[in-house]
PDB file of N, CA and C and ligand atoms in Angstrom:
ATOM      1  N   MET A  17      33.537 -26.195  42.405  1.00 49.00           N
ATOM      2  CA  MET A  17      33.614 -25.123  42.290  1.00 49.00           C
ATOM      3  C   MET A  17      32.901 -23.770  42.156  1.00 49.00           C
ATOM      4  N   PRO A  18      32.071 -23.271  43.317  1.00 54.00           N
ATOM      5  CA  PRO A  18      31.492 -22.385  41.962  1.00 54.00           C
ATOM      6  C   PRO A  18      32.520 -20.184  42.472  1.00 54.00           C
ATOM      7  N   HIS A  19      32.998 -21.272  43.627  1.00 60.00           N
ATOM      8  CA  HIS A  19      33.989 -19.406  44.206  1.00 60.00           C
ATOM      9  C   HIS A  19      35.262 -19.913  42.850  1.00 60.00           C
ATOM     10  N   ALA A  20      35.497 -20.651  42.039  1.00 57.00           N
ATOM     11  CA  ALA A  20      37.048 -20.634  41.882  1.00 57.00           C
ATOM     12  C   ALA A  20      36.662 -19.408  40.810  1.00 57.00           C
ATOM     13  N   ARG A  21      37.060 -18.905  40.061  1.00 63.00           N
ATOM     14  CA  ARG A  21      36.695 -17.959  38.605  1.00 63.00           C
ATOM     15  C   ARG A  21      38.186 -17.335  38.645  1.00 63.00           C
ATOM     16  N   ALA A  22      38.643 -17.136  37.550  1.00 68.00           N
ATOM     17  CA  ALA A  22      40.010 -16.777  37.680  1.00 68.00           C
ATOM     18  C   ALA A  22      39.954 -15.353  37.781  1.00 68.00           C
ATOM     19  N   ALA A  23      41.248 -14.804  38.101  1.00 76.00           N
ATOM     20  CA  ALA A  23      41.416 -13.203  38.527  1.00 76.00           C
ATOM     21  C   ALA A  23      40.420 -11.919  37.342  1.00 76.00           C
ATOM     22  N   THR A  24      40.129 -11.350  37.337  1.00 93.00           N
ATOM     23  CA  THR A  24      40.519 -10.587  35.432  1.00 93.00           C
ATOM     24  C   THR A  24      41.393  -9.108  36.335  1.00 93.00           C
ATOM     25  N   GLU A  25      42.955  -9.172  34.756  1.00 96.00           N
ATOM     26  CA  GLU A  25      42.785  -7.590  35.653  1.00 96.00           C
ATOM     27  C   GLU A  25      42.545  -6.984  34.463  1.00 96.00           C
ATOM     28  N   VAL A  26      43.230  -5.703  35.394  1.00 97.00           N
ATOM     29  CA  VAL A  26      43.297  -3.960  34.516  1.00 97.00           C
ATOM     30  C   VAL A  26      44.562  -3.726  34.731  1.00 97.00           C
ATOM     31  N   VAL A  27      44.970  -3.214  33.570  1.00 98.00           N
ATOM     32  CA  VAL A  27      46.140  -1.699  33.455  1.00 98.00           C
ATOM     33  C   VAL A  27      45.932  -0.971  33.574  1.00 98.00           C
ATOM     34  N   ILE A  28      46.801   0.141  34.373  1.00 98.00           N
ATOM     35  CA  ILE A  28      46.598   1.371  34.530  1.00 98.00           C
ATOM     36  C   ILE A  28      48.279   1.770  34.518  1.00 98.00           C
ATOM     37  N   GLU A  29      48.341   2.986  32.637  1.00 98.00           N
ATOM     38  CA  GLU A  29      49.198   2.553  32.609  1.00 98.00           C
ATOM     39  C   GLU A  29      49.683   3.845  33.679  1.00 98.00           C
ATOM     40  N   ILE A  30      50.886   4.579  33.193  1.00 98.00           N
ATOM     41  CA  ILE A  30      51.732   6.122  34.732  1.00 98.00           C
ATOM     42  C   ILE A  30      52.593   6.148  33.822  1.00 98.00           C
ATOM     43  N   ARG A  31      51.956   6.954  33.017  1.00 98.00           N
ATOM     44  CA  ARG A  31      53.002   8.285  31.794  1.00 98.00           C
ATOM     45  C   ARG A  31      52.210   9.865  31.752  1.00 98.00           C
ATOM     46  N   ASP A  32      53.131  10.545  31.743  1.00 98.00           N
ATOM     47  CA  ASP A  32      53.279  11.971  31.747  1.00 98.00           C
ATOM     48  C   ASP A  32      52.787  12.379  33.435  1.00 98.00           C
ATOM     49  N   TYR A  33      53.428  11.384  34.995  1.00 98.00           N
ATOM     50  CA  TYR A  33      52.885  11.515  35.339  1.00 98.00           C
ATOM     51  C   TYR A  33      51.080  11.493  35.769  1.00 98.00           C
ATOM     52  N   ARG A  34      50.327  10.738  34.777  1.00 98.00           N
ATOM     53  CA  ARG A  34      48.847  10.511  34.646  1.00 98.00           C
ATOM     54  C   ARG A  34      49.113   9.877  34.839  1.00 98.00           C
ATOM     55  N   PHE A  35      47.789   9.334  35.233  1.00 98.00           N
ATOM     56  CA  PHE A  35      47.410   7.466  35.233  1.00 98.00           C
ATOM     57  C   PHE A  35      46.316   7.612  34.371  1.00 98.00           C
ATOM     58  N   VAL A  36      46.706   6.027  33.801  1.00 98.00           N
ATOM     59  CA  VAL A  36      45.689   6.470  32.596  1.00 98.00           C
ATOM     60  C   VAL A  36      45.366   4.675  32.794  1.00 98.00           C
ATOM     61  N   PRO A  37      43.585   4.388  31.932  1.00 98.00           N
ATOM     62  CA  PRO A  37      42.641   5.771  32.908  1.00 98.00           C
ATOM     63  C   PRO A  37      42.427   6.272  33.718  1.00 98.00           C
ATOM     64  N   ASP A  38      42.276   6.690  34.756  1.00 98.00           N
ATOM     65  CA  ASP A  38      42.615   7.586  35.687  1.00 98.00           C
ATOM     66  C   ASP A  38      41.584   6.887  37.229  1.00 98.00           C
ATOM     67  N   ARG A  39      40.434   7.048  36.096  1.00 98.00           N
ATOM     68  CA  ARG A  39      39.172   5.958  36.749  1.00 98.00           C
ATOM     69  C   ARG A  39      38.776   5.303  36.335  1.00 98.00           C
ATOM     70  N   VAL A  40      38.603   3.453  37.015  1.00 98.00           N
ATOM     71  CA  VAL A  40      38.771   2.265  36.446  1.00 98.00           C
ATOM     72  C   VAL A  40      37.547   2.484  37.573  1.00 98.00           C
ATOM     73  N   THR A  41      36.107   1.216  37.279  1.00 98.00           N
ATOM     74  CA  THR A  41      34.840   0.241  37.888  1.00 98.00           C
ATOM     75  C   THR A  41      35.836  -0.966  37.492  1.00 98.00           C
ATOM     76  N   VAL A  42      35.799  -2.061  38.518  1.00 97.00           N
ATOM     77  CA  VAL A  42      36.078  -3.299  38.587  1.00 97.00           C
ATOM     78  C   VAL A  42      35.463  -3.445  39.392  1.00 97.00           C
ATOM     79  N   LYS A  43      35.520  -4.871  39.119  1.00 96.00           N
ATOM     80  CA  LYS A  43      34.334  -5.975  39.374  1.00 96.00           C
ATOM     81  C   LYS A  43      35.435  -7.220  40.793  1.00 96.00           C
ATOM     82  N   ARG A  44      34.442  -7.328  42.310  1.00 96.00           N
ATOM     83  CA  ARG A  44      35.156  -7.813  42.824  1.00 96.00           C
ATOM     84  C   ARG A  44      35.881  -8.150  42.721  1.00 96.00           C
ATOM     85  N   GLY A  45      37.053  -8.587  43.318  1.00 96.00           N
ATOM     86  CA  GLY A  45      38.415  -9.769  43.070  1.00 96.00           C
ATOM     87  C   GLY A  45      39.586  -9.690  42.277  1.00 96.00           C
ATOM     88  N   THR A  46      39.150  -8.011  41.742  1.00 97.00           N
ATOM     89  CA  THR A  46      39.778  -7.970  40.562  1.00 97.00           C
ATOM     90  C   THR A  46      40.710  -7.822  41.115  1.00 97.00           C
ATOM     91  N   VAL A  47      42.343  -7.863  39.831  1.00 97.00           N
ATOM     92  CA  VAL A  47      43.222  -7.640  40.312  1.00 97.00           C
ATOM     93  C   VAL A  47      43.387  -5.822  39.311  1.00 97.00           C
ATOM     94  N   VAL A  48      44.469  -5.678  39.878  1.00 98.00           N
ATOM     95  CA  VAL A  48      44.727  -4.271  39.395  1.00 98.00           C
ATOM     96  C   VAL A  48      45.964  -4.121  39.298  1.00 98.00           C
ATOM     97  N   ARG A  49      46.649  -3.691  38.241  1.00 98.00           N
ATOM     98  CA  ARG A  49      47.946  -3.097  38.222  1.00 98.00           C
ATOM     99  C   ARG A  49      48.419  -1.688  37.169  1.00 98.00           C
ATOM    100  N   TRP A  50      49.304  -1.701  38.168  1.00 98.00           N
ATOM    101  CA  TRP A  50      49.780  -0.172  37.171  1.00 98.00           C
ATOM    102  C   TRP A  50      51.045  -0.221  37.180  1.00 98.00           C
ATOM    103  N   VAL A  51      51.339  -0.531  35.573  1.00 98.00           N
ATOM    104  CA  VAL A  51      52.515   0.339  35.231  1.00 98.00           C
ATOM    105  C   VAL A  51      53.358   1.828  34.452  1.00 98.00           C
ATOM    106  N   ASN A  52      54.852   1.045  35.270  1.00 98.00           N
ATOM    107  CA  ASN A  52      55.389   2.589  34.813  1.00 98.00           C
ATOM    108  C   ASN A  52      55.835   3.005  33.562  1.00 98.00           C
ATOM    109  N   GLN A  53      54.763   3.953  32.725  1.00 98.00           N
ATOM    110  CA  GLN A  53      55.419   3.604  31.579  1.00 98.00           C
ATOM    111  C   GLN A  53      56.537   4.765  30.403  1.00 98.00           C
ATOM    112  N   GLU A  54      55.662   5.459  32.145  1.00 98.00           N
ATOM    113  CA  GLU A  54      57.695   7.088  31.986  1.00 98.00           C
ATOM    114  C   GLU A  54      58.978   5.962  31.264  1.00 98.00           C
ATOM    115  N   LYS A  55      60.684   7.356  31.041  1.00 97.00           N
ATOM    116  CA  LYS A  55      61.596   6.796  30.478  1.00 97.00           C
ATOM    117  C   LYS A  55      62.437   6.655  31.554  1.00 97.00           C
ATOM    118  N   ARG A  56      62.788   7.995  33.230  1.00 96.00           N
ATOM    119  CA  ARG A  56      63.176   7.704  33.882  1.00 96.00           C
ATOM    120  C   ARG A  56      61.928   8.116  35.218  1.00 96.00           C
ATOM    121  N   THR A  57      61.038   8.424  35.030  1.00 98.00           N
ATOM    122  CA  THR A  57      60.578   8.430  36.528  1.00 98.00           C
ATOM    123  C   THR A  57      59.866   7.732  37.965  1.00 98.00           C
ATOM    124  N   THR A  58      60.624   7.547  38.955  1.00 98.00           N
ATOM    125  CA  THR A  58      59.109   6.742  40.064  1.00 98.00           C
ATOM    126  C   THR A  58      58.037   6.716  40.406  1.00 98.00           C
ATOM    127  N   HIS A  59      56.979   6.205  40.426  1.00 98.00           N
ATOM    128  CA  HIS A  59      55.790   6.564  40.545  1.00 98.00           C
ATOM    129  C   HIS A  59      55.526   5.538  42.373  1.00 98.00           C
ATOM    130  N   SER A  60      54.980   5.998  42.595  1.00 98.00           N
ATOM    131  CA  SER A  60      54.211   5.071  43.741  1.00 98.00           C
ATOM    132  C   SER A  60      52.813   4.163  43.536  1.00 98.00           C
ATOM    133  N   VAL A  61      51.449   4.163  44.785  1.00 98.00           N
ATOM    134  CA  VAL A  61      50.081   4.083  44.949  1.00 98.00           C
ATOM    135  C   VAL A  61      50.406   4.515  45.616  1.00 98.00           C
ATOM    136  N   ARG A  62      49.595   5.255  46.181  1.00 98.00           N
ATOM    137  CA  ARG A  62      49.660   5.205  48.043  1.00 98.00           C
ATOM    138  C   ARG A  62      48.125   6.421  47.612  1.00 98.00           C
ATOM    139  N   PHE A  63      47.605   4.078  48.584  1.00 98.00           N
ATOM    140  CA  PHE A  63      45.689   5.203  49.376  1.00 98.00           C
ATOM    141  C   PHE A  63      45.222   5.741  49.680  1.00 98.00           C
ATOM    142  N   LEU A  64      44.218   6.691  49.357  1.00 95.00           N
ATOM    143  CA  LEU A  64      44.666   8.007  51.048  1.00 95.00           C
ATOM    144  C   LEU A  64      42.755   7.022  51.617  1.00 95.00           C
ATOM    145  N   GLY A  65      43.106   8.248  52.329  1.00 85.00           N
ATOM    146  CA  GLY A  65      41.651   7.604  53.679  1.00 85.00           C
ATOM    147  C   GLY A  65      42.739   6.443  54.860  1.00 85.00           C
ATOM    148  N   PRO A  66      41.675   6.714  55.158  1.00 83.00           N
ATOM    149  CA  PRO A  66      41.960   6.096  56.837  1.00 83.00           C
ATOM    150  C   PRO A  66      43.066   4.677  57.077  1.00 83.00           C
ATOM    151  N   GLN A  67      42.406   3.686  55.870  1.00 81.00           N
ATOM    152  CA  GLN A  67      43.192   2.269  55.646  1.00 81.00           C
ATOM    153  C   GLN A  67      44.100   2.865  54.719  1.00 81.00           C
ATOM    154  N   GLY A  68      44.294   4.772  54.457  1.00 92.00           N
ATOM    155  CA  GLY A  68      44.924   4.096  52.921  1.00 92.00           C
ATOM    156  C   GLY A  68      46.866   3.414  53.345  1.00 92.00           C
ATOM    157  N   PHE A  69      47.810   3.023  52.734  1.00 95.00           N
ATOM    158  CA  PHE A  69      49.161   3.066  53.029  1.00 95.00           C
ATOM    159  C   PHE A  69      49.996   3.205  51.166  1.00 95.00           C
ATOM    160  N   GLU A  70      51.400   2.699  51.352  1.00 98.00           N
ATOM    161  CA  GLU A  70      51.327   3.186  49.998  1.00 98.00           C
ATOM    162  C   GLU A  70      52.618   2.190  49.614  1.00 98.00           C
ATOM    163  N   SER A  71      52.497   1.310  47.918  1.00 98.00           N
ATOM    164  CA  SER A  71      52.724   1.565  47.319  1.00 98.00           C
ATOM    165  C   SER A  71      54.206   1.705  47.476  1.00 98.00           C
ATOM    166  N   GLU A  72      56.161   0.099  46.915  1.00 97.00           N
ATOM    167  CA  GLU A  72      56.711   0.978  46.518  1.00 97.00           C
ATOM    168  C   GLU A  72      57.043   1.338  46.206  1.00 97.00           C
ATOM    169  N   ARG A  73      58.729   2.683  45.479  1.00 98.00           N
ATOM    170  CA  ARG A  73      58.467   2.644  44.541  1.00 98.00           C
ATOM    171  C   ARG A  73      58.445   1.927  43.246  1.00 98.00           C
ATOM    172  N   PHE A  74      57.910   1.843  41.887  1.00 97.00           N
ATOM    173  CA  PHE A  74      57.549   1.300  41.760  1.00 97.00           C
ATOM    174  C   PHE A  74      59.204   2.819  39.886  1.00 97.00           C
ATOM    175  N   PHE A  75      60.120   2.013  39.261  1.00 98.00           N
ATOM    176  CA  PHE A  75      60.443   1.931  38.248  1.00 98.00           C
ATOM    177  C   PHE A  75      60.352   1.760  37.323  1.00 98.00           C
ATOM    178  N   PRO A  76      60.382   2.884  35.914  1.00 98.00           N
ATOM    179  CA  PRO A  76      60.145   2.589  34.303  1.00 98.00           C
ATOM    180  C   PRO A  76      60.267   1.395  33.870  1.00 98.00           C
ATOM    181  N   GLY A  77      59.024   0.862  33.584  1.00 98.00           N
ATOM    182  CA  GLY A  77      58.817  -0.813  33.325  1.00 98.00           C
ATOM    183  C   GLY A  77      58.498  -2.021  34.080  1.00 98.00           C
ATOM    184  N   GLU A  78      58.095  -1.053  35.619  1.00 98.00           N
ATOM    185  CA  GLU A  78      58.027  -2.144  36.429  1.00 98.00           C
ATOM    186  C   GLU A  78      56.897  -2.096  36.795  1.00 98.00           C
ATOM    187  N   SER A  79      55.953  -2.496  37.394  1.00 98.00           N
ATOM    188  CA  SER A  79      54.690  -2.426  37.852  1.00 98.00           C
ATOM    189  C   SER A  79      54.095  -2.591  39.410  1.00 98.00           C
ATOM    190  N   TRP A  80      52.989  -2.575  40.243  1.00 98.00           N
ATOM    191  CA  TRP A  80      52.893  -2.809  41.086  1.00 98.00           C
ATOM    192  C   TRP A  80      51.736  -3.051  41.343  1.00 98.00           C
ATOM    193  N   GLN A  81      50.807  -4.447  42.005  1.00 98.00           N
ATOM    194  CA  GLN A  81      49.541  -4.518  41.759  1.00 98.00           C
ATOM    195  C   GLN A  81      48.802  -5.120  42.907  1.00 98.00           C
ATOM    196  N   ARG A  82      47.396  -4.589  42.927  1.00 97.00           N
ATOM    197  CA  ARG A  82      46.294  -4.969  43.965  1.00 97.00           C
ATOM    198  C   ARG A  82      45.318  -5.295  43.785  1.00 97.00           C
ATOM    199  N   ARG A  83      44.700  -6.995  44.767  1.00 97.00           N
ATOM    200  CA  ARG A  83      43.691  -7.104  44.430  1.00 97.00           C
ATOM    201  C   ARG A  83      42.353  -6.689  45.468  1.00 97.00           C
ATOM    202  N   PHE A  84      41.462  -6.765  44.743  1.00 96.00           N
ATOM    203  CA  PHE A  84      40.247  -5.849  45.795  1.00 96.00           C
ATOM    204  C   PHE A  84      39.386  -6.777  45.879  1.00 96.00           C
ATOM    205  N   ASP A  85      39.520  -6.751  47.291  1.00 96.00           N
ATOM    206  CA  ASP A  85      38.617  -8.075  47.364  1.00 96.00           C
ATOM    207  C   ASP A  85      37.072  -7.646  48.459  1.00 96.00           C
ATOM    208  N   GLN A  86      37.084  -5.921  48.461  1.00 95.00           N
ATOM    209  CA  GLN A  86      36.091  -5.405  48.882  1.00 95.00           C
ATOM    210  C   GLN A  86      35.527  -4.589  48.293  1.00 95.00           C
ATOM    211  N   THR A  87      34.501  -4.594  48.104  1.00 96.00           N
ATOM    212  CA  THR A  87      34.017  -3.208  47.286  1.00 96.00           C
ATOM    213  C   THR A  87      34.413  -2.229  47.856  1.00 96.00           C
ATOM    214  N   GLY A  88      33.737  -1.026  47.396  1.00 95.00           N
ATOM    215  CA  GLY A  88      34.177   0.251  47.593  1.00 95.00           C
ATOM    216  C   GLY A  88      35.368   1.086  47.164  1.00 95.00           C
ATOM    217  N   ALA A  89      35.661   2.645  47.101  1.00 96.00           N
ATOM    218  CA  ALA A  89      35.691   3.201  45.998  1.00 96.00           C
ATOM    219  C   ALA A  89      37.491   3.356  46.696  1.00 96.00           C
ATOM    220  N   TYR A  90      37.903   3.933  46.410  1.00 97.00           N
ATOM    221  CA  TYR A  90      39.322   3.525  46.651  1.00 97.00           C
ATOM    222  C   TYR A  90      40.312   4.661  45.878  1.00 97.00           C
ATOM    223  N   PRO A  91      40.013   5.913  46.813  1.00 97.00           N
ATOM    224  CA  PRO A  91      40.461   6.699  46.041  1.00 97.00           C
ATOM    225  C   PRO A  91      42.396   6.903  46.018  1.00 97.00           C
ATOM    226  N   TYR A  92      42.690   7.072  45.095  1.00 98.00           N
ATOM    227  CA  TYR A  92      44.437   7.039  45.518  1.00 98.00           C
ATOM    228  C   TYR A  92      45.273   8.754  44.525  1.00 98.00           C
ATOM    229  N   SER A  93      47.018   8.272  44.854  1.00 98.00           N
ATOM    230  CA  SER A  93      47.946   9.478  44.568  1.00 98.00           C
ATOM    231  C   SER A  93      48.766   8.931  44.381  1.00 98.00           C
ATOM    232  N   CYS A  94      50.153   9.407  43.928  1.00 98.00           N
ATOM    233  CA  CYS A  94      51.230   9.306  44.419  1.00 98.00           C
ATOM    234  C   CYS A  94      51.903   9.241  45.291  1.00 98.00           C
ATOM    235  N   GLY A  95      52.998   8.812  46.190  1.00 97.00           N
ATOM    236  CA  GLY A  95      52.759   8.960  46.049  1.00 97.00           C
ATOM    237  C   GLY A  95      54.274  10.905  46.591  1.00 97.00           C
ATOM    238  N   PRO A  96      55.896   9.926  45.711  1.00 97.00           N
ATOM    239  CA  PRO A  96      56.421  11.485  45.251  1.00 97.00           C
ATOM    240  C   PRO A  96      55.726  12.752  44.824  1.00 97.00           C
ATOM    241  N   HIS A  97      54.509  12.758  44.053  1.00 98.00           N
ATOM    242  CA  HIS A  97      53.512  13.375  43.389  1.00 98.00           C
ATOM    243  C   HIS A  97      51.925  13.274  43.350  1.00 98.00           C
ATOM    244  N   PRO A  98      52.161  13.713  44.903  1.00 97.00           N
ATOM    245  CA  PRO A  98      50.199  14.492  45.648  1.00 97.00           C
ATOM    246  C   PRO A  98      49.632  14.692  43.867  1.00 97.00           C
ATOM    247  N   GLU A  99      49.474  15.683  43.216  1.00 98.00           N
ATOM    248  CA  GLU A  99      49.091  16.041  42.027  1.00 98.00           C
ATOM    249  C   GLU A  99      48.513  15.496  41.259  1.00 98.00           C
ATOM    250  N   MET A 100      49.054  13.928  41.702  1.00 98.00           N
ATOM    251  CA  MET A 100      48.738  12.685  40.463  1.00 98.00           C
ATOM    252  C   MET A 100      46.892  12.340  41.865  1.00 98.00           C
ATOM    253  N   ARG A 101      46.102  11.749  40.088  1.00 98.00           N
ATOM    254  CA  ARG A 101      45.690  11.128  41.093  1.00 98.00           C
ATOM    255  C   ARG A 101      44.656  10.653  40.269  1.00 98.00           C
ATOM    256  N   GLY A 102      43.497   9.293  40.844  1.00 98.00           N
ATOM    257  CA  GLY A 102      43.212   7.820  40.281  1.00 98.00           C
ATOM    258  C   GLY A 102      41.670   7.899  41.321  1.00 98.00           C
ATOM    259  N   HIS A 103      40.648   6.559  40.580  1.00 98.00           N
ATOM    260  CA  HIS A 103      40.251   6.390  41.570  1.00 98.00           C
ATOM    261  C   HIS A 103      39.799   5.223  40.959  1.00 98.00           C
ATOM    262  N   VAL A 104      39.579   4.503  42.094  1.00 98.00           N
ATOM    263  CA  VAL A 104      39.020   2.639  41.909  1.00 98.00           C
ATOM    264  C   VAL A 104      38.267   2.484  42.235  1.00 98.00           C
ATOM    265  N   GLU A 105      37.277   2.398  41.404  1.00 98.00           N
ATOM    266  CA  GLU A 105      35.983   1.464  42.262  1.00 98.00           C
ATOM    267  C   GLU A 105      35.150   0.164  41.816  1.00 98.00           C
ATOM    268  N   VAL A 106      34.744  -0.320  43.673  1.00 97.00           N
ATOM    269  CA  VAL A 106      35.360  -1.579  43.442  1.00 97.00           C
ATOM    270  C   VAL A 106      33.388  -2.633  43.337  1.00 97.00           C
ATOM    271  N   ILE A 107      32.794  -2.588  42.957  1.00 97.00           N
ATOM    272  CA  ILE A 107      31.952  -3.045  42.787  1.00 97.00           C
ATOM    273  C   ILE A 107      31.423  -4.551  43.229  1.00 97.00           C
ATOM    274  N   GLU A 108      29.855  -5.359  42.912  1.00 95.00           N
ATOM    275  CA  GLU A 108      29.299  -7.003  43.573  1.00 95.00           C
ATOM    276  C   GLU A 108      29.804  -7.295  42.838  1.00 95.00           C
TER     277      GLU A 108
HETATM  278 CU1  LIG B   8      53.993  10.142  40.364  1.00 60.37          CU
END
């Protein structure tokens, strides 16, 4: 089964209205998980551009994840806090 490989997971924390780290480069097939580490603020992950969409808002202690199966650049923001910016680069 040459295509069977365990998905790698990368964690991005959200704290003090920032994505930490705010830039990651991952291999195709990686699962990126955003974990809300705030005390009381909800956040979302909102992908920019024509293919963009927004996750549900998630509370402190909750997380949201997305698997990236296509290479490319994925700039994102936070729905309620557009000043929050992050970037996922997906490589082969
Ligand atoms: Cu936010």
